[in-house]
Short mmCIF file of C-alpha atoms and ligand atoms in Angstrom, two decimals:
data_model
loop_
_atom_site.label_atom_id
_atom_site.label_comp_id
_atom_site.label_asym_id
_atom_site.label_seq_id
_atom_site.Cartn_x
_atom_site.Cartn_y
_atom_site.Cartn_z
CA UNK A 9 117.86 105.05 63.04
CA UNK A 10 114.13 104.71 63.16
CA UNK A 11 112.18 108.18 62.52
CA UNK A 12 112.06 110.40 65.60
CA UNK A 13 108.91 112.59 66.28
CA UNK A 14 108.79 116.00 67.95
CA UNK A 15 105.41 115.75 70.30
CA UNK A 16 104.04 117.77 73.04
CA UNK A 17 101.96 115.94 75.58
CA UNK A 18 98.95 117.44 77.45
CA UNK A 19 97.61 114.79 79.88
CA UNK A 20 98.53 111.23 81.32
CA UNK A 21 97.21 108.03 80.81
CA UNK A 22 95.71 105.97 84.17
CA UNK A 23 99.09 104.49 84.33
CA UNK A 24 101.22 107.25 84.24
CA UNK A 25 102.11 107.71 81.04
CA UNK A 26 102.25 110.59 78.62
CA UNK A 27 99.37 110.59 76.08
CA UNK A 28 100.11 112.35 72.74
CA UNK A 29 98.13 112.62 69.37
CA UNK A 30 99.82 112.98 65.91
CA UNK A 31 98.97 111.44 62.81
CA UNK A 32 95.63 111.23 63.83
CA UNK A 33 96.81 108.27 66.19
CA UNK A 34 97.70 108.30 69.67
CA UNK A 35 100.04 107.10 72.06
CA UNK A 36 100.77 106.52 75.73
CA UNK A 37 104.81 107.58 76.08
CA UNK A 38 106.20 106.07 79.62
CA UNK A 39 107.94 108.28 81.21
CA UNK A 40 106.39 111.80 79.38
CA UNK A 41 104.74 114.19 81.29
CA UNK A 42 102.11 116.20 80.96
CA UNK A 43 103.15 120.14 79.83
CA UNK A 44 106.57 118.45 78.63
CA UNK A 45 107.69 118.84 74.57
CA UNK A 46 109.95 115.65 73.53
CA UNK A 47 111.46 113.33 70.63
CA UNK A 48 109.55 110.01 70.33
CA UNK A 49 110.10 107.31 68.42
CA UNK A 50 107.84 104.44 67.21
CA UNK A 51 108.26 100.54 67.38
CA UNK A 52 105.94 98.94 65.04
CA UNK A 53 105.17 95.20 65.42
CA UNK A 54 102.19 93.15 63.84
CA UNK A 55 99.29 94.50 64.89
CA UNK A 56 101.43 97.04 67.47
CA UNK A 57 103.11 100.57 67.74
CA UNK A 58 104.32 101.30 70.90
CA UNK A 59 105.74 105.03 71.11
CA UNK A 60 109.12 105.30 73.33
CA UNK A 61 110.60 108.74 74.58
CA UNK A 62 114.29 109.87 73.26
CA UNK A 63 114.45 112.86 74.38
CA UNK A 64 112.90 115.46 76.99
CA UNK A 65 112.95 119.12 75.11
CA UNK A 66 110.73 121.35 77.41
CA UNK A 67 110.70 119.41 80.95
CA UNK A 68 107.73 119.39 83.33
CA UNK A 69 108.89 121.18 86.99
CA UNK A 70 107.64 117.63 88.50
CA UNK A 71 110.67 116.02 86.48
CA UNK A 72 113.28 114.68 88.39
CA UNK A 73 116.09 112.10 88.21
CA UNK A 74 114.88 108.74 89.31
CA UNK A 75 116.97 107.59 92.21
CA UNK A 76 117.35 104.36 91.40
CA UNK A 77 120.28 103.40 88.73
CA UNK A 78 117.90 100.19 87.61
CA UNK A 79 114.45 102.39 87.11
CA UNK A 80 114.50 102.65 83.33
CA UNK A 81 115.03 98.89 82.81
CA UNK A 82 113.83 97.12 85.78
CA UNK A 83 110.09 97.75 85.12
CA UNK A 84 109.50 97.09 89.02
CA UNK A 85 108.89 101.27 89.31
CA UNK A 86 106.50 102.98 86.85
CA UNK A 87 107.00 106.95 88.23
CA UNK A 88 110.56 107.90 89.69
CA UNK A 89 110.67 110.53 87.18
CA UNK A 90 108.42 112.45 88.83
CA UNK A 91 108.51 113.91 92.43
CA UNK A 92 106.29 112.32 95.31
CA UNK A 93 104.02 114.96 95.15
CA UNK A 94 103.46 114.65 91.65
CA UNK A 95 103.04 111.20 91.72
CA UNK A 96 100.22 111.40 94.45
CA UNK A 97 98.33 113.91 92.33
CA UNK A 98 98.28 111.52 89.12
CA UNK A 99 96.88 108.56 91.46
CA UNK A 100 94.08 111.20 92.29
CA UNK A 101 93.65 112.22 89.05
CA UNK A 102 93.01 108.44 88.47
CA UNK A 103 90.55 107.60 90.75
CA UNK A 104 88.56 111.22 90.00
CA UNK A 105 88.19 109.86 85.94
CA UNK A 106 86.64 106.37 87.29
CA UNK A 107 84.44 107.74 90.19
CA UNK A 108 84.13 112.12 90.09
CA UNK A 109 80.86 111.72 88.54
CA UNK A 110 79.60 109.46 91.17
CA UNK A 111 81.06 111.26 94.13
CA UNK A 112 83.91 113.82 95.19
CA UNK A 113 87.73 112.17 95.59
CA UNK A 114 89.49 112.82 98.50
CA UNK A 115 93.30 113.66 98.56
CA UNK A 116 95.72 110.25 98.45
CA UNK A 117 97.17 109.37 101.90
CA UNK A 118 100.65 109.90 101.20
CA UNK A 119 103.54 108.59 102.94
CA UNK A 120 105.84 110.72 104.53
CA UNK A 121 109.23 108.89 103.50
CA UNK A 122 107.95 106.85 100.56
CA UNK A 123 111.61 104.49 100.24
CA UNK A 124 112.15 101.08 101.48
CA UNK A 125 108.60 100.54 102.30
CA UNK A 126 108.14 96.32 100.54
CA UNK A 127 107.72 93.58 103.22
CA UNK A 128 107.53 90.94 101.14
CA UNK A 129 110.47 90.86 98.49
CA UNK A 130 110.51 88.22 95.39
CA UNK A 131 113.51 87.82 93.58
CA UNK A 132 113.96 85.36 90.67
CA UNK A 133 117.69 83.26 90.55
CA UNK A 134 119.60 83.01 86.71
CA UNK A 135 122.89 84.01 84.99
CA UNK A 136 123.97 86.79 83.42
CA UNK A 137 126.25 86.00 79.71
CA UNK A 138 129.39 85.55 81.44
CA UNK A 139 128.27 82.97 83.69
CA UNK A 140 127.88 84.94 86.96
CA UNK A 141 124.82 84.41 89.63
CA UNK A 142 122.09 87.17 89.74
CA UNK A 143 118.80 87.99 91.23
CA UNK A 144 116.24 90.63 90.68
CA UNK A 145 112.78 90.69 89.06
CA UNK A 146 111.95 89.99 85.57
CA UNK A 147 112.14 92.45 82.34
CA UNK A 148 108.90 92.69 81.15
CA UNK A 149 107.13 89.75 79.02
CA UNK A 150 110.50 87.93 79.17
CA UNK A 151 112.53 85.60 81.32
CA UNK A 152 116.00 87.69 81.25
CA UNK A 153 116.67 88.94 85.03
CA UNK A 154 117.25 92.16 85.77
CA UNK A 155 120.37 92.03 88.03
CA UNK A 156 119.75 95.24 90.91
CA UNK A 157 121.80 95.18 93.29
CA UNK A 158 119.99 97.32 95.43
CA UNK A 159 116.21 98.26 95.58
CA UNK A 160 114.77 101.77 96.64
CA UNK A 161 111.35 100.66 97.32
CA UNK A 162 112.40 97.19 99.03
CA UNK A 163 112.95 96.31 103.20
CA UNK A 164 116.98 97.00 103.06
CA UNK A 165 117.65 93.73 105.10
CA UNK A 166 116.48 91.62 100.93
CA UNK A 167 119.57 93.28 99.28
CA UNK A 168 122.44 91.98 101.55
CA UNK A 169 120.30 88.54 101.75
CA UNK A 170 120.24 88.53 98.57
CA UNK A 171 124.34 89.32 97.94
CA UNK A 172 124.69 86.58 100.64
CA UNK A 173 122.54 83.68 98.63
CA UNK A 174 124.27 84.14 95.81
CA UNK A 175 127.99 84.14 97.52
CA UNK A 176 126.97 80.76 99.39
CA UNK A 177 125.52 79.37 95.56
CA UNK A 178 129.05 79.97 94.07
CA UNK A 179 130.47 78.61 96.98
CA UNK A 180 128.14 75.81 96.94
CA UNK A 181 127.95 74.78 93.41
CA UNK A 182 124.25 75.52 93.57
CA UNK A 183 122.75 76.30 90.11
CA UNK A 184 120.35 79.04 89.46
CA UNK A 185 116.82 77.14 87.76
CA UNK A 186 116.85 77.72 84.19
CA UNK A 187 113.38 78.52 82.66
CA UNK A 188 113.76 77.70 79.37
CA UNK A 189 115.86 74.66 79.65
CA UNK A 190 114.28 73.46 83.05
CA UNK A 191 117.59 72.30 84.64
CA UNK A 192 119.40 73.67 87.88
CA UNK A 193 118.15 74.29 91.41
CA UNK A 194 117.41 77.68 92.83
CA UNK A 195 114.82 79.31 91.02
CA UNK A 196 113.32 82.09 93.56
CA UNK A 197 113.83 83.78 96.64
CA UNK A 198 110.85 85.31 98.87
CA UNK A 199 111.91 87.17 102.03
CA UNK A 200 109.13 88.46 104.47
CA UNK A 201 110.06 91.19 106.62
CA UNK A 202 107.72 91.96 110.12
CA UNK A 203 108.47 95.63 110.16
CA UNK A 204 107.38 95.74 114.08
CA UNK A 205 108.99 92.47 115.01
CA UNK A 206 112.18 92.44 112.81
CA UNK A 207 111.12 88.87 111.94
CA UNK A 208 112.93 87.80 108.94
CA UNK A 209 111.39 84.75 107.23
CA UNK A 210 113.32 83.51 103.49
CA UNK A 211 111.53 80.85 101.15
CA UNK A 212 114.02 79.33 98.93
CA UNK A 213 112.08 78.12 96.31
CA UNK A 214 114.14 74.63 94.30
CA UNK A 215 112.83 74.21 90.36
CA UNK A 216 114.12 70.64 91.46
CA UNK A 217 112.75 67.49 93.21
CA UNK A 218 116.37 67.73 94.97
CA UNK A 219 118.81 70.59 96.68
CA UNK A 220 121.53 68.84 96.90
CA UNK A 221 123.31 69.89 100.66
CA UNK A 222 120.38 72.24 101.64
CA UNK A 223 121.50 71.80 105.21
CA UNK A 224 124.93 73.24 104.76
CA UNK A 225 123.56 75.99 102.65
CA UNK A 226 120.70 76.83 105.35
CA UNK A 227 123.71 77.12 107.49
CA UNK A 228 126.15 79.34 105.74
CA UNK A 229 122.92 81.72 105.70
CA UNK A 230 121.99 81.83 109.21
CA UNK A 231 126.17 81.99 109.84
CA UNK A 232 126.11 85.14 107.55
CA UNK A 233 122.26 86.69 108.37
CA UNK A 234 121.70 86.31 112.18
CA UNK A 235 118.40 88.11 111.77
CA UNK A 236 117.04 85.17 109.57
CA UNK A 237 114.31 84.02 112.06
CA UNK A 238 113.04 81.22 109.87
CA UNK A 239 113.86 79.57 106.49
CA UNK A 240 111.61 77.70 104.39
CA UNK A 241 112.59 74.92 101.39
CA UNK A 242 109.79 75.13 99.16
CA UNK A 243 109.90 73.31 95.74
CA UNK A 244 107.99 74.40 92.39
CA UNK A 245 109.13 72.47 89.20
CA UNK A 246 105.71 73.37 87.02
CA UNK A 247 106.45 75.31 83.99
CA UNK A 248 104.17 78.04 85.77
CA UNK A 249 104.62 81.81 86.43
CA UNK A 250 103.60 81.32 89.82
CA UNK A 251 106.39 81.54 92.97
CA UNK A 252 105.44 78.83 95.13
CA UNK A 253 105.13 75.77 94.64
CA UNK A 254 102.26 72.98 96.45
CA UNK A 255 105.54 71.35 98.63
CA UNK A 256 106.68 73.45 101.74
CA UNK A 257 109.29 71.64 104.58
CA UNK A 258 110.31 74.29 107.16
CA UNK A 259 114.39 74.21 107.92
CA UNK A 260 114.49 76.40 110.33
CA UNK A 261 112.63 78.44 113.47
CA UNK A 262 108.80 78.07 113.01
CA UNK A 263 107.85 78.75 108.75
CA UNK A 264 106.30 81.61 109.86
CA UNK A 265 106.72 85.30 110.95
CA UNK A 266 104.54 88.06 113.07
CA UNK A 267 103.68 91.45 112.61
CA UNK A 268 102.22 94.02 114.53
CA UNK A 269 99.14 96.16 112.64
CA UNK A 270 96.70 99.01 114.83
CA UNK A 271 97.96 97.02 117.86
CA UNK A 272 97.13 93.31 116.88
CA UNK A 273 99.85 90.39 116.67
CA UNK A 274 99.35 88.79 113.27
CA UNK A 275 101.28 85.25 112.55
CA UNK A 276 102.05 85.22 108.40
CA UNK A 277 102.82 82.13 106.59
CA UNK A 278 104.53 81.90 103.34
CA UNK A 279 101.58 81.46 101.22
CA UNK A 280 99.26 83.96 103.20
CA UNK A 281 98.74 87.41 102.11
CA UNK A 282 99.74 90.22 104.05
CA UNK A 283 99.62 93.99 102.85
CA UNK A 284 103.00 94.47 101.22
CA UNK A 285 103.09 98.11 103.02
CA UNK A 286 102.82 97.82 107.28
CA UNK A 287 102.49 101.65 107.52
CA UNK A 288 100.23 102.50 105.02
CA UNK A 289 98.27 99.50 105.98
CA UNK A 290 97.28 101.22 109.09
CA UNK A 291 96.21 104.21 107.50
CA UNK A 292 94.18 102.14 105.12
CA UNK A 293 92.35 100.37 107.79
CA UNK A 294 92.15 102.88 109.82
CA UNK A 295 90.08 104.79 106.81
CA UNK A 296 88.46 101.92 105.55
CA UNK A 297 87.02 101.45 109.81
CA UNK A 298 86.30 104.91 110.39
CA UNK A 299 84.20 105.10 107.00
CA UNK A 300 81.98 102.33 108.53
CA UNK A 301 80.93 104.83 111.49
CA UNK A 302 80.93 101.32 113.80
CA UNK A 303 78.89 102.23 117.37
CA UNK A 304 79.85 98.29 118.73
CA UNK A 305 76.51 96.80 117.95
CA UNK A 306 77.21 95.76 114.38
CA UNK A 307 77.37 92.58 112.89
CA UNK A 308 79.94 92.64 110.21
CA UNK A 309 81.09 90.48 107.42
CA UNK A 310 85.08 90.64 106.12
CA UNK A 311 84.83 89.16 102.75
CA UNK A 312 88.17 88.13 101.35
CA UNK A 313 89.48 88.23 104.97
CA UNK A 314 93.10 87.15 104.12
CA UNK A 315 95.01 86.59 107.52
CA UNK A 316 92.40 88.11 109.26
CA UNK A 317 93.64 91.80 109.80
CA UNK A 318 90.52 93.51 109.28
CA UNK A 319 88.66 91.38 111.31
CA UNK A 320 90.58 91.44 114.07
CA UNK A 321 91.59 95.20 114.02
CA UNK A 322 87.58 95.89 113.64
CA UNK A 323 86.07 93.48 116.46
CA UNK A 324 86.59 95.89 118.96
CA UNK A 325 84.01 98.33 117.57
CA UNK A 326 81.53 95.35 116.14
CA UNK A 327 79.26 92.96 118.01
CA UNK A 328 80.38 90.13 115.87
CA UNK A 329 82.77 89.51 112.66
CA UNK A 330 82.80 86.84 110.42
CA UNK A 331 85.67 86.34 107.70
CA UNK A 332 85.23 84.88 104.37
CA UNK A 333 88.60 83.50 102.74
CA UNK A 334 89.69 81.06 99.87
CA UNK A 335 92.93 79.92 101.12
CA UNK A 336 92.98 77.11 103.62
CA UNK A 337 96.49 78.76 104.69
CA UNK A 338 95.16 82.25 105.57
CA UNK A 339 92.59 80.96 107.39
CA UNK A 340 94.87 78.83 109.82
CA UNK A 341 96.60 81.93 110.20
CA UNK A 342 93.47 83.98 110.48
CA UNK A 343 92.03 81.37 113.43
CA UNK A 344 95.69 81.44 115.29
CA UNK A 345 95.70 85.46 115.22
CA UNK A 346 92.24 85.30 117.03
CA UNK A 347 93.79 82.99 119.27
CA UNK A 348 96.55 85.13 119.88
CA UNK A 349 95.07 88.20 120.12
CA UNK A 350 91.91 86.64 122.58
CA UNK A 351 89.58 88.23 120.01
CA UNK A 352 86.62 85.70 120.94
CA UNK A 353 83.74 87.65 118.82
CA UNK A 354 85.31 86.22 115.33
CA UNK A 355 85.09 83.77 113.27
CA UNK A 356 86.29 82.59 109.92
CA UNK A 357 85.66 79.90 107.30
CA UNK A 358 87.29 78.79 104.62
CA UNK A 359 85.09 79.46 101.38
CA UNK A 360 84.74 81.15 97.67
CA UNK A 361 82.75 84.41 98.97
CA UNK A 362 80.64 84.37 96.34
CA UNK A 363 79.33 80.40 97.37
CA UNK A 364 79.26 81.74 101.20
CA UNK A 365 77.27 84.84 100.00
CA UNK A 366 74.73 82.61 98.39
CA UNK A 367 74.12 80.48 100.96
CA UNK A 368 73.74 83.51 103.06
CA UNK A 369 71.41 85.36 101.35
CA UNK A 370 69.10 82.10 100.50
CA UNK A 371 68.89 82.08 104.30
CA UNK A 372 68.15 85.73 104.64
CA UNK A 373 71.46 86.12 107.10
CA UNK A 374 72.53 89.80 106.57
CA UNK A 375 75.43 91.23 107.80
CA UNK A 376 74.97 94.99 109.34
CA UNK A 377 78.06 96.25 107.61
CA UNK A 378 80.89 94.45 104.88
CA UNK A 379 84.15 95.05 104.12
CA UNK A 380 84.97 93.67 100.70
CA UNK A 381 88.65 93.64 99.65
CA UNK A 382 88.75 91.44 96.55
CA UNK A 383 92.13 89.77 94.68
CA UNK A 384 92.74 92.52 91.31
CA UNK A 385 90.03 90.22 89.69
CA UNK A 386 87.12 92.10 91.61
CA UNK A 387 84.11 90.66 92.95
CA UNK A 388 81.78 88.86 90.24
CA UNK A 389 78.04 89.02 90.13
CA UNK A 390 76.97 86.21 92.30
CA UNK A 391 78.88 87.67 95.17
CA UNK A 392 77.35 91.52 94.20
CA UNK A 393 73.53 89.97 93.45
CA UNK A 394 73.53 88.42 96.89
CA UNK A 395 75.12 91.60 98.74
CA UNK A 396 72.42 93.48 96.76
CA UNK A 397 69.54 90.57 97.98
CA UNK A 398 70.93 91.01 101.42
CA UNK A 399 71.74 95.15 101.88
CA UNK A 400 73.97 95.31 104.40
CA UNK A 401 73.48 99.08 105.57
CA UNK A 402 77.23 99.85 105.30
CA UNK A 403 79.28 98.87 102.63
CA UNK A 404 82.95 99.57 102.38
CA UNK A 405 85.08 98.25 99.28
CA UNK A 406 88.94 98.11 99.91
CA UNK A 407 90.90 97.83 96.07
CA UNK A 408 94.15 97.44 94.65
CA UNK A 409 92.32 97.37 91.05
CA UNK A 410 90.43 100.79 90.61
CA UNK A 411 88.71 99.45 87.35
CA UNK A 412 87.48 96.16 88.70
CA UNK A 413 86.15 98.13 91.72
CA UNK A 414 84.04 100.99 89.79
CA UNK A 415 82.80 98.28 87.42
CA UNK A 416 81.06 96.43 90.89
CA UNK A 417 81.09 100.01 92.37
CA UNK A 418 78.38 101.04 89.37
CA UNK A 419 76.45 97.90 90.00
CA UNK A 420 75.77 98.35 93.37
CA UNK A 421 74.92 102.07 92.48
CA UNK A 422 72.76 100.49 90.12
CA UNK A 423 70.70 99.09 92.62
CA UNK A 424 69.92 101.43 94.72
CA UNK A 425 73.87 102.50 96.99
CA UNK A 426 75.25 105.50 97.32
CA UNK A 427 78.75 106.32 97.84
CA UNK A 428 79.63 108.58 101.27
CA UNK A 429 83.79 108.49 100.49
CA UNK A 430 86.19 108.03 98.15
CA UNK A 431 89.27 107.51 100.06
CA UNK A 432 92.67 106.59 97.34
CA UNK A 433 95.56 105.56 99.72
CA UNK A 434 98.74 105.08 98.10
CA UNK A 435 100.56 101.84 99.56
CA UNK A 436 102.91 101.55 96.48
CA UNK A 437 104.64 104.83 95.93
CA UNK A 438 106.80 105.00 92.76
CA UNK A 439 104.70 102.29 91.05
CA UNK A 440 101.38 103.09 88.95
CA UNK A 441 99.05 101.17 91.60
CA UNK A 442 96.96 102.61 94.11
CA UNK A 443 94.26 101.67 96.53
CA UNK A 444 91.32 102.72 96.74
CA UNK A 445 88.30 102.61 99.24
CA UNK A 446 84.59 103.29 98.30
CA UNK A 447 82.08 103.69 101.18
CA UNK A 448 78.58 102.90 100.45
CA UNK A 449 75.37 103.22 102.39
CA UNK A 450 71.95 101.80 101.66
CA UNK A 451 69.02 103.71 103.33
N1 LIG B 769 91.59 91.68 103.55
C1 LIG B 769 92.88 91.02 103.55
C2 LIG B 769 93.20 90.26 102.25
C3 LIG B 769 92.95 90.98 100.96
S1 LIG B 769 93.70 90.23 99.54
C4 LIG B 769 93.98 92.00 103.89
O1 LIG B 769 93.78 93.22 103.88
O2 LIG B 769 95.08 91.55 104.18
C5 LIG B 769 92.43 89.28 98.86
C6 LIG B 769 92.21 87.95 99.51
O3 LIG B 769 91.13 87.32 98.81
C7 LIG B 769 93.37 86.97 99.45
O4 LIG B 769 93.67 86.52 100.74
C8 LIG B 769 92.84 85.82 98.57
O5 LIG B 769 93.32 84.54 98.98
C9 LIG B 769 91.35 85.92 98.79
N2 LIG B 769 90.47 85.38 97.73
C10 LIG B 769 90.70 85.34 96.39
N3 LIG B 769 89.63 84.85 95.76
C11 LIG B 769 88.69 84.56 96.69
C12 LIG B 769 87.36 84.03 96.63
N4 LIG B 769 86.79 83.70 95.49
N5 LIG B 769 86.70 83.91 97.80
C13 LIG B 769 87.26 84.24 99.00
N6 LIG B 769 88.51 84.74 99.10
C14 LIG B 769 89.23 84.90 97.96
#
């Protein structure tokens, strides 16, 4: 039994986690929290000691038990030990260490009921030692699945899919895709749920060249899962971590689903990205469009423009938009949900938004007000330099990565922003991640 440590722990770590000094070392604990006395142990690899909680002594009145039978091992979930509230308040508490110096932090927009909330549901295919099918999302830094059964934080409609798939493999003879060994068939599932619409969409994603009777399989689905409005064969046999793979044939309906956000029909392809959270989307754009104080004479810019949402949802208020997206795929979308809609004042290209910047601010072409919502990565300087050459009046910068966005946050400060809002929204309760929007001016 490895030596067990009593420690009391007085504040939490960005993530979540319980920070306690002894030894003259210190350590984040998952699943400590702050006020609370406990047993720790340590786990000491080269060059590594990671501190792991035995035992609460004293517990915290935010404590509770996590809901979910999986939480402790599933690694999907970083906070169902703590109540809602609590969880809210260590977000905040996150986004006041990166930015209270530079401005005051609003509360987080909460959600009411914070369960169920995932659109867009990944599950990865294997077996478990006695030979039997399961699905569910990777332990941590390993390929062994956790099997859950059911997921708290999930669209309900994935876990009876999911029961389904598996029935119709056994059935079937369909292998799960092996990682390590690079042999069977079904490697991962991706359902996409239209919370407005209903619109189911599944991806079955084959490790191999061949699925051998995917017609008779597509059928026992739609035979079991009537709401299945459109199923998608898409193969990936790279060693890669990614889902998808570059081939996509559609079986069934269209290959693609719609949603409804503040109002506007959006059309969502497999490889497209689309808030994982419909109701706390609209409260984030909502914010993000009311921080921009838009009178209808603007011309705005929507840099990293995705499907389009913000675009479209914000023409109404702007004289013009123009989206800037990477992905050829979002930007079909993004130019078919224009269509749809009859939004005529938009208009998106397909570029890196740093290049499109660049070109922009060599020809002196400033937007009146951006909306930047990078990828995790954040922006990089080309992208900030020409903003900065350019000074949009209005700047507001939508995040899922806190630390990317106060490291371009404190360059545009730098030169010569300010920040009017802080705004943290949380769109993935019971995880560690928040979003996070900073409103800049320039006078
Ligand atoms: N604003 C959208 C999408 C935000 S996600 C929404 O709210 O739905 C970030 C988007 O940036 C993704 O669609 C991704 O494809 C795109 N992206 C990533 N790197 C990019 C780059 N260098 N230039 C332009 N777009 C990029």
């Amino acid at each position: 039994m490895s030596k067990e440590y009593r420690v009391k722990c007085r504040k939490l770590d960005a993530k979540g986690r319980g920070i306690v000094s002894f030894n003259n070392a210190s350590f984040s604990v998952p699943y400590l929290i702050e006020g609370e006395t406990a047993l720790i142990s340590l786990q000491h690899k080269p060059g590594n000691t990671t501190a792991k909680l035995v035992s609460v002594e004293e517990k915290a009145a935010e404590r509770i038990k996590p809901e979910c039978p999986y939480f402790y091992e599933c690694g999907g979930c970083d906070l169902q030990h703590m109540s809602y509230k609590k969880q809210l308040q260590v977000k905040k508490a996150w986004i006041e260490d990166l930015f209270k110096e530079k401005h005051p932090v609003e509360d987080v927009i909460g959600m009411d009921s914070p369960y169920h909330y995932r659109n867009k549901i990944h599950q990865t295919l294997s077996k478990d030692r006695k030979g039997n099918i399961i699905s569910g999302i990777y332990e941590e830094e390993s390929h062994r699945v956790i099997d859950a059964k059911q997921c708290l934080i999930q669209e309900t409609c994935a876990d009876s899919i999911m029961e389904s798939i598996k029935k119709i493999m056994k059935a079937q003879r369909i292998e799960p895709y092996d990682e390590d060994r690079r042999r069977g068939v079904l490697r991962h599932v991706l359902i996409k749920y239209g919370y407005h619409t209903k619109q189911v969409m599944v991806v079955l994603v084959s490790g191999n060249d061949i699925f051998p009777g995917k017609k008779n399989f597509v059928s026992a689905l739609l035979k079991a899962h009537p709401e299945i409005t459109t199923v998608v064969l898409n193969t990936n046999t790279r060693k890669t971590s990614m889902v998808l793979g570059d081939k996509q044939s559609v079986v069934y309906g269209t290959g693609r689903i719609e949603d409804v956000l503040c109002g506007y029909t959006f059309s969502i392809s497999p490889k497209s990205f689309y808030q994982v959270n419909p109701l706390q989307t609209e409260r984030l754009y909502e914010a993000a469009i009311a921080s921009a104080n838009l009178t209808g004479k603007e011309t705005v810019l929507d840099a990293y423009s995705g499907i389009g949402t913000i675009s479209l949802i914000v023409s109404k208020n702007a004289k013009s938009v123009t989206g800037v997206e990477i992905n050829k795929d979002a930007v079909a979308d993004a130019k078919e949900n224009a269509k749809k809609n009859g939004v005529k004042n938009v208009n998106f290209i397909c570029e890196d938004a740093s290049m499109y910047m660049m070109k922009q601010a060599e020809k002196g072409i400033r937007p009146d007000v951006a909306f930047i919502d990078p990828p995790r990565s954040g922006c990089d300087e080309r992208f900030l330099t020409s903003i900065v050459r350019l000074k949009p009046s209005r700047l507001v910068y939508i995040s899922c990565n806190p630390e990317t966005q106060k490291r371009d946050v404190d360059f545009l400060l730098e030169k010569g922003y300010k920040i009017t809002k802080v705004q943290p929204v949380d769109m993935f309760p019971f995880t560690k991640h928040v979003e996070n929007i900073v409103s800049l001016c320039y006078e």
